[in-house]
mmCIF file of C-alpha atoms in Angstrom:
data_model
loop_
_atom_site.group_PDB
_atom_site.id
_atom_site.type_symbol
_atom_site.label_atom_id
_atom_site.label_comp_id
_atom_site.label_asym_id
_atom_site.label_seq_id
_atom_site.Cartn_x
_atom_site.Cartn_y
_atom_site.Cartn_z
ATOM 1 C CA MET A 45 0.137 21.310 9.214
ATOM 2 C CA SER A 46 -2.426 21.180 7.128
ATOM 3 C CA SER A 47 -4.702 18.267 7.001
ATOM 4 C CA ILE A 48 -5.599 16.221 4.537
ATOM 5 C CA ALA A 49 -7.832 14.103 3.227
ATOM 6 C CA VAL A 50 -7.996 11.976 0.492
ATOM 7 C CA CYS A 51 -12.071 11.535 -0.946
ATOM 8 C CA PRO A 52 -11.827 8.191 -2.409
ATOM 9 C CA GLY A 53 -15.017 6.180 -4.621
ATOM 10 C CA SER A 54 -16.085 4.691 -7.849
ATOM 11 C CA PHE A 55 -18.573 7.396 -8.277
ATOM 12 C CA ASP A 56 -20.741 5.876 -11.077
ATOM 13 C CA PRO A 57 -22.681 8.353 -10.785
ATOM 14 C CA ILE A 58 -22.082 10.954 -6.966
ATOM 15 C CA THR A 59 -25.011 11.010 -5.342
ATOM 16 C CA TYR A 60 -26.196 13.779 -2.582
ATOM 17 C CA GLY A 61 -25.403 10.965 -0.442
ATOM 18 C CA HIS A 62 -21.372 10.738 -1.858
ATOM 19 C CA VAL A 63 -22.750 15.150 -1.521
ATOM 20 C CA ASP A 64 -23.366 14.568 1.732
ATOM 21 C CA ILE A 65 -20.126 13.131 3.032
ATOM 22 C CA ILE A 66 -17.789 15.757 1.108
ATOM 23 C CA ARG A 67 -19.748 18.651 2.626
ATOM 24 C CA ARG A 68 -19.174 17.198 6.039
ATOM 25 C CA GLY A 69 -15.556 15.452 4.743
ATOM 26 C CA ALA A 70 -14.771 19.664 3.419
ATOM 27 C CA LYS A 71 -15.314 20.829 6.676
ATOM 28 C CA VAL A 72 -12.730 19.431 9.059
ATOM 29 C CA PHE A 73 -10.380 19.417 6.692
ATOM 30 C CA ASP A 74 -8.089 21.883 4.944
ATOM 31 C CA LYS A 75 -7.806 20.397 2.252
ATOM 32 C CA VAL A 76 -10.324 17.257 0.714
ATOM 33 C CA TYR A 77 -8.751 15.409 -2.428
ATOM 34 C CA VAL A 78 -12.183 13.211 -4.148
ATOM 35 C CA VAL A 79 -10.269 10.306 -6.104
ATOM 36 C CA VAL A 80 -11.901 8.779 -8.798
ATOM 37 C CA LEU A 81 -10.941 4.798 -8.383
ATOM 38 C CA ASN A 82 -9.936 3.686 -12.143
ATOM 39 C CA ASN A 83 -10.765 0.010 -11.442
ATOM 40 C CA SER A 84 -10.172 -2.005 -14.630
ATOM 41 C CA ALA A 85 -12.393 -5.162 -13.490
ATOM 42 C CA LYS A 86 -15.611 -3.140 -13.069
ATOM 43 C CA ASN A 87 -17.512 -2.273 -16.052
ATOM 44 C CA PRO A 88 -18.955 1.631 -15.121
ATOM 45 C CA LEU A 89 -22.121 3.701 -17.044
ATOM 46 C CA PHE A 90 -19.664 6.512 -17.207
ATOM 47 C CA THR A 91 -15.651 6.982 -17.968
ATOM 48 C CA VAL A 92 -13.517 8.218 -15.469
ATOM 49 C CA GLU A 93 -13.408 11.608 -17.276
ATOM 50 C CA GLU A 94 -17.266 11.857 -16.762
ATOM 51 C CA ARG A 95 -17.407 10.995 -13.503
ATOM 52 C CA ILE A 96 -14.769 14.107 -12.916
ATOM 53 C CA SER A 97 -16.133 16.567 -14.217
ATOM 54 C CA LEU A 98 -19.384 15.821 -12.794
ATOM 55 C CA ILE A 99 -17.629 15.794 -8.754
ATOM 56 C CA LYS A 100 -15.894 19.173 -10.102
ATOM 57 C CA GLU A 101 -19.208 20.252 -11.050
ATOM 58 C CA VAL A 102 -21.077 19.778 -7.928
ATOM 59 C CA THR A 103 -18.493 20.556 -6.045
ATOM 60 C CA LYS A 104 -17.555 23.378 -7.707
ATOM 61 C CA ASP A 105 -18.910 25.346 -4.677
ATOM 62 C CA ILE A 106 -16.409 24.010 -2.222
ATOM 63 C CA PRO A 107 -13.081 25.065 -2.580
ATOM 64 C CA ASN A 108 -10.942 23.345 -0.666
ATOM 65 C CA VAL A 109 -12.083 20.286 -2.930
ATOM 66 C CA ILE A 110 -9.773 19.100 -5.407
ATOM 67 C CA VAL A 111 -10.984 16.067 -7.991
ATOM 68 C CA ASP A 112 -9.033 13.285 -8.928
ATOM 69 C CA GLU A 113 -8.876 10.256 -10.082
ATOM 70 C CA PHE A 114 -6.339 6.840 -9.143
ATOM 71 C CA SER A 115 -5.716 3.284 -9.743
ATOM 72 C CA GLY A 116 -3.055 0.524 -7.495
ATOM 73 C CA LEU A 117 -3.793 1.788 -3.376
ATOM 74 C CA LEU A 118 -5.361 4.433 -2.308
ATOM 75 C CA VAL A 119 -2.631 4.852 0.667
ATOM 76 C CA GLU A 120 -0.298 5.155 -1.626
ATOM 77 C CA TYR A 121 -2.515 7.928 -3.681
ATOM 78 C CA ALA A 122 -2.619 9.503 -0.369
ATOM 79 C CA LYS A 123 0.991 9.728 0.006
ATOM 80 C CA SER A 124 1.529 11.759 -3.171
ATOM 81 C CA VAL A 125 -1.264 14.443 -1.938
ATOM 82 C CA LYS A 126 0.846 14.604 1.387
ATOM 83 C CA ALA A 127 -2.598 13.026 2.730
ATOM 84 C CA ASN A 128 -3.101 11.692 6.470
ATOM 85 C CA ALA A 129 -6.714 10.888 6.565
ATOM 86 C CA ILE A 130 -9.264 8.715 4.332
ATOM 87 C CA ILE A 131 -12.778 10.000 4.747
ATOM 88 C CA ARG A 132 -15.016 7.443 4.508
ATOM 89 C CA GLY A 133 -18.846 7.178 4.240
ATOM 90 C CA LEU A 134 -20.620 4.937 6.264
ATOM 91 C CA ARG A 135 -24.576 4.364 5.407
ATOM 92 C CA ALA A 136 -25.342 1.104 7.497
ATOM 93 C CA VAL A 137 -24.480 -1.715 9.755
ATOM 94 C CA SER A 138 -23.658 -3.544 6.850
ATOM 95 C CA ASP A 139 -21.211 -1.743 4.997
ATOM 96 C CA PHE A 140 -18.912 -1.471 8.646
ATOM 97 C CA GLU A 141 -18.073 -4.822 7.960
ATOM 98 C CA TYR A 142 -16.866 -4.628 4.737
ATOM 99 C CA GLU A 143 -14.802 -1.421 5.837
ATOM 100 C CA MET A 144 -13.007 -1.488 9.055
ATOM 101 C CA GLN A 145 -11.517 -5.165 6.309
ATOM 102 C CA ILE A 146 -10.471 -2.481 3.567
ATOM 103 C CA THR A 147 -9.141 0.380 7.506
ATOM 104 C CA SER A 148 -7.680 -2.918 8.632
ATOM 105 C CA MET A 149 -5.203 -2.980 5.530
ATOM 106 C CA ASN A 150 -4.539 0.221 4.786
ATOM 107 C CA ARG A 151 -3.293 0.785 8.688
ATOM 108 C CA VAL A 152 -1.146 -2.748 7.709
ATOM 109 C CA LEU A 153 -0.084 -0.146 4.699
ATOM 110 C CA ASN A 154 0.856 2.450 5.764
ATOM 111 C CA GLU A 155 0.378 3.625 9.893
ATOM 112 C CA ASP A 156 0.250 7.997 9.631
ATOM 113 C CA ILE A 157 -2.556 7.425 7.450
ATOM 114 C CA GLU A 158 -6.002 7.270 9.924
ATOM 115 C CA THR A 159 -9.945 6.747 8.349
ATOM 116 C CA PHE A 160 -12.010 8.533 8.884
ATOM 117 C CA PHE A 161 -16.220 7.626 8.850
ATOM 118 C CA ILE A 162 -19.083 9.717 8.600
ATOM 119 C CA MET A 163 -22.504 8.284 9.436
ATOM 120 C CA THR A 164 -24.058 9.521 6.397
ATOM 121 C CA ASN A 165 -27.608 11.659 6.606
ATOM 122 C CA ASN A 166 -30.376 9.617 7.072
ATOM 123 C CA GLN A 167 -32.429 11.143 4.165
ATOM 124 C CA TYR A 168 -29.648 9.333 2.080
ATOM 125 C CA SER A 169 -29.017 5.890 4.253
ATOM 126 C CA PHE A 170 -30.461 3.602 1.600
ATOM 127 C CA LEU A 171 -28.925 5.021 -1.156
ATOM 128 C CA SER A 172 -26.190 4.102 -3.604
ATOM 129 C CA SER A 173 -24.868 4.904 -7.108
ATOM 130 C CA SER A 174 -26.776 1.539 -8.047
ATOM 131 C CA ILE A 175 -29.312 1.894 -7.190
ATOM 132 C CA VAL A 176 -29.222 4.979 -8.999
ATOM 133 C CA LYS A 177 -29.031 3.530 -12.130
ATOM 134 C CA GLU A 178 -31.587 1.027 -11.612
ATOM 135 C CA VAL A 179 -34.701 3.317 -11.176
ATOM 136 C CA ALA A 180 -32.644 6.386 -14.401
ATOM 137 C CA LYS A 181 -32.560 2.664 -16.340
ATOM 138 C CA TYR A 182 -36.092 3.058 -15.703
ATOM 139 C CA ASN A 183 -37.276 6.490 -16.190
ATOM 140 C CA GLY A 184 -37.641 6.349 -12.713
ATOM 141 C CA ASP A 185 -37.395 9.843 -10.782
ATOM 142 C CA ILE A 186 -34.404 10.595 -9.741
ATOM 143 C CA SER A 187 -34.578 14.137 -8.691
ATOM 144 C CA THR A 188 -34.115 13.870 -4.666
ATOM 145 C CA LEU A 189 -31.302 11.528 -5.049
ATOM 146 C CA VAL A 190 -28.931 13.125 -7.583
ATOM 147 C CA PRO A 191 -28.140 16.862 -8.584
ATOM 148 C CA PRO A 192 -29.373 18.139 -11.643
ATOM 149 C CA ILE A 193 -25.939 17.788 -13.554
ATOM 150 C CA VAL A 194 -26.118 14.103 -12.308
ATOM 151 C CA GLU A 195 -29.742 13.348 -13.394
ATOM 152 C CA LYS A 196 -29.594 14.651 -17.606
ATOM 153 C CA GLU A 197 -26.621 12.811 -17.789
ATOM 154 C CA LEU A 198 -28.003 9.464 -16.465
ATOM 155 C CA GLN A 199 -30.908 10.438 -18.755
ATOM 156 C CA LYS A 200 -29.060 10.975 -21.830
ATOM 157 C CA LYS A 201 -27.285 7.802 -20.782
ATOM 158 C CA PHE A 202 -30.308 5.992 -20.496
ATOM 159 C CA LEU A 203 -31.670 6.921 -23.748
ATOM 160 C CA LEU A 204 -28.945 5.716 -25.765
ATOM 161 C CA LYS A 205 -28.748 2.453 -24.140
#
């Protein structure tokens, strides 16, 4: 039986912190679905299609990564792709309480799907998509925070605004 994991997120935009978690997860699992949350309650900078395109571009060298989108319950998506695991990245202790609540609810919804937490690389422990967007908005240097294609697309977005 192959091990299949789902790595969910809004990825608005994908950062080097996300890429680090995806790469490390792909070393452990046979297949990793990186899934973009399509949440109509949020007001993302990038469309779902743009986020998927960026993720595909920055993970194209990881052969066991599949990029997709979902809305609704994550455990239902995981079940639909026969995943037995969810990968979540943790940056700091402050992430843990929220992630524990989500994991506990997912466990109630489907006890066959395990959640695996991967601690982010220390160099990305402060990094979030929100911070990247804020720095990019004011034309700050984000070259060490996101892949070049993402930096270019952020610059385009903020030039238009």
